[in-house]
Amino acid sequence: MIVVAGEALIDLVPLSAGGDGGAPALRALAPRLGGGPYNTAVALGRLGSATAFCSRVSRDAFGEALLDGVRAAGVDVAPVQRGDEPTTLAVASIGADGSAGYTFYVEGTADRLFAVPDALPAGTRAVSFGTCSLVLEPGASAYEELMRRAAAQGLCTALDPNIRPGLIPDADAYRARFKSWLPSTTLLKLSEEDAEWLGGTPREWLSAGPAAVVITRGGDGLTVLTRDGGEQSVPGERVDVVDTIGAGDTVNAALLHGLAQQDALSPSGVAGLSGEDWARLLRFAARAAAVTCSRAGAEPPYASEVGAV
């Protein structure tokens, strides 16, 4: 069982440009199920991994739709906490290259009040963390505590900081907090942009705890650096990009699914992968991300669309 811990939210995604005379162009916005951890859980379920989602979700109509979405992917929602507060909203803007930027509406929303669960589901082998859930208090401290507990239990922990600068009021404090998570992290995945914003280097981060650091480079592919000094890179899959929403979350899911398929979903398993094991795993993640980029919104692939690891 892989547990994904973090927020579920609604992405408001532009559909088409419009305008009338000299008025500024307006874009119609369509609601899409989202949130980095949520997308990761859906992707894992679609790939066929036994997955549970651990979050706090509103009882409003958006919250019900979010739960229906993960259930449809075969994800266990028993660990989900519920609240009467509204669902977090993220308004997406899509660049000419398909990249996405976000404006968040997070005040008083349900996912911020997540509480540390008494226990993880039976059979949990890995727990994945990241994005807004590790920024917005008081929930951020609860997710941080869950990360430390999971690591102390010897579970594989995955971290994708997925930096959203507009949500971080004190950049230096967040960077220090990020470093405090590294001793409790088995697999660190982040984009080139995240790495640049955080400062430091993958080798510095590896020395603090992770067994491996995976850097995503958009269409240029992925690179992994390992604690034993190894490094492997694979190119990106060529695809007509519609947008990049959910691509990084799909990479998270593909890495975790692939590790499970290789019976390496543990701290020792991640540390023991060979260079060829990593190259195969990164190629699988690149294929999965390319499928997501080829369609609008966070629509990760099913196992039949990407083949075996």
Tab-separated table of C-alpha atoms in Angstrom:
chain	number	residue	atom	x	y	z
A	1	MET	CA	0.000	0.000	0.000
A	2	ILE	CA	1.219	3.479	-0.936
A	3	VAL	CA	-0.319	6.326	1.067
A	4	VAL	CA	-0.435	9.789	-0.492
A	5	ALA	CA	-0.765	12.529	2.125
A	6	GLY	CA	-1.697	16.078	1.174
A	7	GLU	CA	-4.256	18.432	-0.249
A	8	ALA	CA	-7.098	17.963	-2.690
A	9	LEU	CA	-8.341	21.119	-4.401
A	10	ILE	CA	-10.134	22.444	-7.432
A	11	ASP	CA	-8.113	23.865	-10.324
A	12	LEU	CA	-9.978	26.525	-12.285
A	13	VAL	CA	-8.498	26.106	-15.753
A	14	PRO	CA	-8.948	28.551	-18.667
A	15	LEU	CA	-10.916	27.111	-21.553
A	16	SER	CA	-10.756	29.733	-24.276
A	17	ALA	CA	-10.006	33.386	-24.860
A	18	GLY	CA	-12.790	35.820	-25.435
A	19	GLY	CA	-13.463	39.529	-25.520
A	20	ASP	CA	-15.755	42.166	-26.892
A	21	GLY	CA	-14.512	45.220	-28.748
A	22	GLY	CA	-11.894	47.024	-26.741
A	23	ALA	CA	-12.652	45.200	-23.490
A	24	PRO	CA	-9.854	43.115	-22.002
A	25	ALA	CA	-10.016	39.476	-23.046
A	26	LEU	CA	-11.598	37.192	-20.492
A	27	ARG	CA	-11.159	33.460	-20.187
A	28	ALA	CA	-13.880	31.060	-19.166
A	29	LEU	CA	-12.715	28.902	-16.256
A	30	ALA	CA	-13.663	25.266	-15.862
A	31	PRO	CA	-13.280	23.367	-12.575
A	32	ARG	CA	-10.892	20.425	-12.626
A	33	LEU	CA	-10.049	18.026	-9.814
A	34	GLY	CA	-6.517	18.657	-8.605
A	35	GLY	CA	-3.847	19.298	-6.026
A	36	GLY	CA	-0.396	17.737	-6.265
A	37	PRO	CA	-0.966	14.905	-3.775
A	38	TYR	CA	-4.463	14.296	-5.137
A	39	ASN	CA	-3.130	13.964	-8.687
A	40	THR	CA	-0.399	11.628	-7.451
A	41	ALA	CA	-2.971	9.381	-5.772
A	42	VAL	CA	-5.139	9.264	-8.904
A	43	ALA	CA	-2.105	8.474	-11.069
A	44	LEU	CA	-1.011	5.664	-8.747
A	45	GLY	CA	-4.491	4.175	-8.795
A	46	ARG	CA	-4.668	4.318	-12.582
A	47	LEU	CA	-1.261	2.653	-12.859
A	48	GLY	CA	-2.522	-0.186	-10.686
A	49	SER	CA	-0.784	0.394	-7.352
A	50	ALA	CA	-2.704	-0.234	-4.141
A	51	THR	CA	-3.123	3.345	-2.914
A	52	ALA	CA	-4.804	5.250	-0.083
A	53	PHE	CA	-5.392	8.996	0.121
A	54	CYS	CA	-4.784	10.721	3.472
A	55	SER	CA	-6.179	14.247	3.523
A	56	ARG	CA	-8.958	16.484	4.866
A	57	VAL	CA	-11.679	17.185	2.322
A	58	SER	CA	-14.666	19.511	2.416
A	59	ARG	CA	-18.230	18.246	2.563
A	60	ASP	CA	-19.193	20.749	-0.140
A	61	ALA	CA	-19.992	19.748	-3.742
A	62	PHE	CA	-16.367	20.160	-4.805
A	63	GLY	CA	-15.257	17.882	-1.968
A	64	GLU	CA	-17.722	15.191	-2.990
A	65	ALA	CA	-16.475	15.398	-6.573
A	66	LEU	CA	-12.873	15.080	-5.398
A	67	LEU	CA	-13.657	11.923	-3.450
A	68	ASP	CA	-15.570	10.475	-6.387
A	69	GLY	CA	-12.494	11.099	-8.543
A	70	VAL	CA	-10.064	9.154	-6.375
A	71	ARG	CA	-12.586	6.381	-5.819
A	72	ALA	CA	-12.958	6.038	-9.589
A	73	ALA	CA	-9.190	5.469	-9.788
A	74	GLY	CA	-9.443	2.664	-7.234
A	75	VAL	CA	-7.935	4.666	-4.377
A	76	ASP	CA	-8.919	3.897	-0.769
A	77	VAL	CA	-10.436	7.003	0.863
A	78	ALA	CA	-10.885	5.544	4.348
A	79	PRO	CA	-8.081	7.781	5.784
A	80	VAL	CA	-9.731	10.970	4.467
A	81	GLN	CA	-10.967	13.387	7.135
A	82	ARG	CA	-13.988	15.591	6.371
A	83	GLY	CA	-14.847	19.191	7.275
A	84	ASP	CA	-17.591	21.753	6.671
A	85	GLU	CA	-15.119	24.409	5.483
A	86	PRO	CA	-14.946	25.159	1.719
A	87	THR	CA	-12.602	23.500	-0.772
A	88	THR	CA	-9.341	25.242	-1.716
A	89	LEU	CA	-9.369	26.800	-5.199
A	90	ALA	CA	-6.401	27.301	-7.534
A	91	VAL	CA	-6.837	29.502	-10.605
A	92	ALA	CA	-4.478	28.305	-13.345
A	93	SER	CA	-2.941	30.396	-16.112
A	94	ILE	CA	-1.397	28.550	-19.045
A	95	GLY	CA	1.698	29.930	-20.783
A	96	ALA	CA	2.458	29.679	-24.496
A	97	ASP	CA	4.646	26.617	-23.815
A	98	GLY	CA	1.902	24.865	-21.843
A	99	SER	CA	3.422	25.646	-18.438
A	100	ALA	CA	0.994	26.493	-15.662
A	101	GLY	CA	0.994	29.220	-13.015
A	102	TYR	CA	-1.454	29.426	-10.120
A	103	THR	CA	-3.269	31.868	-7.872
A	104	PHE	CA	-4.626	30.211	-4.726
A	105	TYR	CA	-7.686	30.846	-2.573
A	106	VAL	CA	-6.885	29.063	0.680
A	107	GLU	CA	-8.199	31.062	3.624
A	108	GLY	CA	-10.471	29.014	5.893
A	109	THR	CA	-10.442	25.943	3.660
A	110	ALA	CA	-10.915	22.365	4.814
A	111	ASP	CA	-7.517	20.890	3.960
A	112	ARG	CA	-5.680	23.342	6.221
A	113	LEU	CA	-7.173	21.636	9.293
A	114	PHE	CA	-5.731	18.181	8.639
A	115	ALA	CA	-4.846	16.330	11.866
A	116	VAL	CA	-2.242	13.589	12.323
A	117	PRO	CA	-4.039	10.220	12.065
A	118	ASP	CA	-3.670	7.692	14.849
A	119	ALA	CA	-2.249	5.141	12.406
A	120	LEU	CA	-1.582	4.563	8.723
A	121	PRO	CA	-3.515	1.885	6.799
A	122	ALA	CA	-2.411	-1.695	7.355
A	123	GLY	CA	0.275	-2.781	4.927
A	124	THR	CA	1.586	0.729	4.221
A	125	ARG	CA	5.027	0.569	2.597
A	126	ALA	CA	5.478	4.177	1.478
A	127	VAL	CA	4.049	7.634	2.165
A	128	SER	CA	4.232	10.538	-0.296
A	129	PHE	CA	4.166	14.228	0.735
A	130	GLY	CA	4.341	17.633	-0.890
A	131	THR	CA	2.993	20.882	-2.351
A	132	CYS	CA	0.627	23.246	-0.486
A	133	SER	CA	0.000	20.824	2.359
A	134	LEU	CA	3.532	21.400	3.685
A	135	VAL	CA	3.130	25.188	3.590
A	136	LEU	CA	-0.299	26.081	4.971
A	137	GLU	CA	-0.667	25.924	8.734
A	138	PRO	CA	-1.861	24.366	10.926
A	139	GLY	CA	-2.056	21.392	8.578
A	140	ALA	CA	1.575	21.742	7.482
A	141	SER	CA	2.831	20.864	10.948
A	142	ALA	CA	0.529	17.836	11.052
A	143	TYR	CA	1.800	16.527	7.715
A	144	GLU	CA	5.369	17.176	8.860
A	145	GLU	CA	4.755	15.113	12.000
A	146	LEU	CA	3.277	12.301	9.903
A	147	MET	CA	6.393	12.360	7.704
A	148	ARG	CA	8.679	12.035	10.708
A	149	ARG	CA	6.592	9.207	12.165
A	150	ALA	CA	6.576	7.308	8.871
A	151	ALA	CA	10.348	7.634	8.545
A	152	ALA	CA	10.845	6.512	12.136
A	153	GLN	CA	8.787	3.402	11.333
A	154	GLY	CA	11.194	2.563	8.518
A	155	LEU	CA	8.759	3.342	5.713
A	156	CYS	CA	9.795	4.737	2.349
A	157	THR	CA	8.984	8.462	2.277
A	158	ALA	CA	8.743	10.521	-0.892
A	159	LEU	CA	8.858	14.326	-0.949
A	160	ASP	CA	7.958	16.678	-3.797
A	161	PRO	CA	8.117	20.268	-2.493
A	162	ASN	CA	6.456	21.553	-5.716
A	163	ILE	CA	7.202	25.172	-4.793
A	164	ARG	CA	4.410	27.748	-5.081
A	165	PRO	CA	6.177	31.013	-4.133
A	166	GLY	CA	2.933	32.947	-3.793
A	167	LEU	CA	1.920	30.732	-0.871
A	168	ILE	CA	5.210	31.086	1.023
A	169	PRO	CA	5.329	34.255	3.152
A	170	ASP	CA	8.889	33.722	4.429
A	171	ALA	CA	11.137	32.101	1.832
A	172	ASP	CA	14.146	31.707	4.137
A	173	ALA	CA	12.046	30.054	6.848
A	174	TYR	CA	10.610	27.623	4.304
A	175	ARG	CA	14.066	26.780	2.943
A	176	ALA	CA	15.240	25.987	6.473
A	177	ARG	CA	12.158	23.863	7.052
A	178	PHE	CA	12.766	22.003	3.793
A	179	LYS	CA	16.254	21.082	4.982
A	180	SER	CA	14.752	19.787	8.244
A	181	TRP	CA	12.636	17.298	6.262
A	182	LEU	CA	15.578	15.722	4.447
A	183	PRO	CA	16.626	13.319	7.244
A	184	SER	CA	13.073	11.910	7.070
A	185	THR	CA	13.025	11.631	3.261
A	186	THR	CA	13.922	8.545	1.229
A	187	LEU	CA	13.210	9.894	-2.268
A	188	LEU	CA	13.293	13.601	-3.092
A	189	LYS	CA	11.760	14.636	-6.415
A	190	LEU	CA	11.718	18.230	-7.613
A	191	SER	CA	11.812	20.294	-10.781
A	192	GLU	CA	14.762	22.349	-11.965
A	193	GLU	CA	12.764	25.464	-11.041
A	194	ASP	CA	12.139	24.133	-7.523
A	195	ALA	CA	15.822	23.328	-7.097
A	196	GLU	CA	16.869	26.809	-8.201
A	197	TRP	CA	14.374	28.465	-5.828
A	198	LEU	CA	15.446	26.331	-2.867
A	199	GLY	CA	19.166	26.851	-3.365
A	200	GLY	CA	21.751	24.257	-2.459
A	201	THR	CA	22.621	21.257	-4.623
A	202	PRO	CA	21.372	17.672	-4.942
A	203	ARG	CA	24.638	16.409	-3.450
A	204	GLU	CA	24.140	18.626	-0.399
A	205	TRP	CA	20.585	17.337	-0.013
A	206	LEU	CA	21.722	13.722	-0.389
A	207	SER	CA	24.222	14.174	2.406
A	208	ALA	CA	21.336	15.158	4.698
A	209	GLY	CA	19.348	11.965	4.283
A	210	PRO	CA	17.657	10.986	0.989
A	211	ALA	CA	18.817	7.870	-0.834
A	212	ALA	CA	18.088	9.525	-4.188
A	213	VAL	CA	17.164	12.894	-5.708
A	214	VAL	CA	15.241	13.014	-8.996
A	215	ILE	CA	15.304	16.283	-10.954
A	216	THR	CA	12.710	16.844	-13.675
A	217	ARG	CA	13.784	19.016	-16.619
A	218	GLY	CA	10.537	19.376	-18.541
A	219	GLY	CA	10.844	18.191	-22.122
A	220	ASP	CA	14.576	17.607	-21.596
A	221	GLY	CA	13.916	14.587	-19.372
A	222	LEU	CA	14.855	13.464	-15.876
A	223	THR	CA	18.040	12.974	-13.873
A	224	VAL	CA	18.611	10.964	-10.712
A	225	LEU	CA	21.531	11.413	-8.326
A	226	THR	CA	22.118	8.810	-5.643
A	227	ARG	CA	23.827	8.857	-2.289
A	228	ASP	CA	26.567	6.500	-3.514
A	229	GLY	CA	27.650	9.060	-6.121
A	230	GLY	CA	25.737	7.639	-9.049
A	231	GLU	CA	23.977	9.722	-11.696
A	232	GLN	CA	21.636	8.703	-14.530
A	233	SER	CA	19.701	10.799	-17.048
A	234	VAL	CA	17.055	9.988	-19.646
A	235	PRO	CA	15.574	12.246	-22.327
A	236	GLY	CA	11.984	13.381	-22.313
A	237	GLU	CA	9.402	11.726	-24.536
A	238	ARG	CA	8.469	13.831	-27.555
A	239	VAL	CA	4.818	14.852	-27.430
A	240	ASP	CA	2.537	17.667	-28.544
A	241	VAL	CA	2.074	19.501	-25.242
A	242	VAL	CA	-1.438	20.686	-24.397
A	243	ASP	CA	-0.430	21.756	-20.887
A	244	THR	CA	1.865	20.540	-18.116
A	245	ILE	CA	-0.734	20.415	-15.328
A	246	GLY	CA	-0.153	17.259	-13.282
A	247	ALA	CA	3.004	16.203	-15.118
A	248	GLY	CA	5.231	16.368	-12.049
A	249	ASP	CA	2.603	14.569	-9.970
A	250	THR	CA	2.504	11.831	-12.603
A	251	VAL	CA	6.283	11.503	-12.300
A	252	ASN	CA	5.876	11.054	-8.530
A	253	ALA	CA	3.342	8.292	-9.062
A	254	ALA	CA	5.361	6.576	-11.785
A	255	LEU	CA	8.473	6.521	-9.599
A	256	LEU	CA	6.611	5.040	-6.632
A	257	HIS	CA	4.736	2.544	-8.807
A	258	GLY	CA	7.963	1.533	-10.510
A	259	LEU	CA	9.756	1.087	-7.216
A	260	ALA	CA	6.936	-1.164	-6.024
A	261	GLN	CA	7.125	-3.179	-9.251
A	262	GLN	CA	10.852	-3.665	-8.688
A	263	ASP	CA	10.263	-4.649	-5.042
A	264	ALA	CA	12.322	-1.621	-4.009
A	265	LEU	CA	9.689	0.370	-2.107
A	266	SER	CA	11.774	0.760	1.042
A	267	PRO	CA	14.734	2.898	2.114
A	268	SER	CA	17.137	0.003	1.510
A	269	GLY	CA	15.438	-0.848	-1.778
A	270	VAL	CA	15.805	2.675	-3.132
A	271	ALA	CA	19.436	2.808	-2.004
A	272	GLY	CA	20.147	-0.540	-3.670
A	273	LEU	CA	18.947	0.242	-7.190
A	274	SER	CA	21.523	-0.085	-9.938
A	275	GLY	CA	22.154	2.507	-12.620
A	276	GLU	CA	20.191	0.436	-15.152
A	277	ASP	CA	17.326	0.044	-12.659
A	278	TRP	CA	17.155	3.831	-12.359
A	279	ALA	CA	17.362	4.380	-16.111
A	280	ARG	CA	14.454	1.993	-16.665
A	281	LEU	CA	12.439	3.680	-13.924
A	282	LEU	CA	13.112	7.179	-15.265
A	283	ARG	CA	12.134	6.142	-18.797
A	284	PHE	CA	8.843	4.842	-17.434
A	285	ALA	CA	8.239	8.105	-15.577
A	286	ALA	CA	9.024	10.093	-18.730
A	287	ARG	CA	6.487	8.076	-20.738
A	288	ALA	CA	3.818	8.585	-18.092
A	289	ALA	CA	4.431	12.338	-17.851
A	290	ALA	CA	4.286	12.698	-21.628
A	291	VAL	CA	0.796	11.196	-21.704
A	292	THR	CA	-0.361	13.676	-19.064
A	293	CYS	CA	1.114	16.596	-21.022
A	294	SER	CA	-0.688	15.480	-24.184
A	295	ARG	CA	-4.137	16.229	-22.737
A	296	ALA	CA	-5.764	19.106	-20.921
A	297	GLY	CA	-5.630	19.260	-17.135
A	298	ALA	CA	-4.285	16.661	-14.730
A	299	GLU	CA	-5.267	13.475	-16.571
A	300	PRO	CA	-2.597	10.894	-15.748
A	301	PRO	CA	-2.332	7.705	-17.792
A	302	TYR	CA	-3.646	4.239	-17.145
A	303	ALA	CA	-1.253	1.271	-17.051
A	304	SER	CA	-2.312	0.214	-20.554
A	305	GLU	CA	-1.101	3.558	-21.963
A	306	VAL	CA	2.484	3.355	-20.719
A	307	GLY	CA	3.381	-0.329	-20.680
A	308	ALA	CA	5.550	-2.093	-18.144
A	309	VAL	CA	8.288	-0.480	-16.074
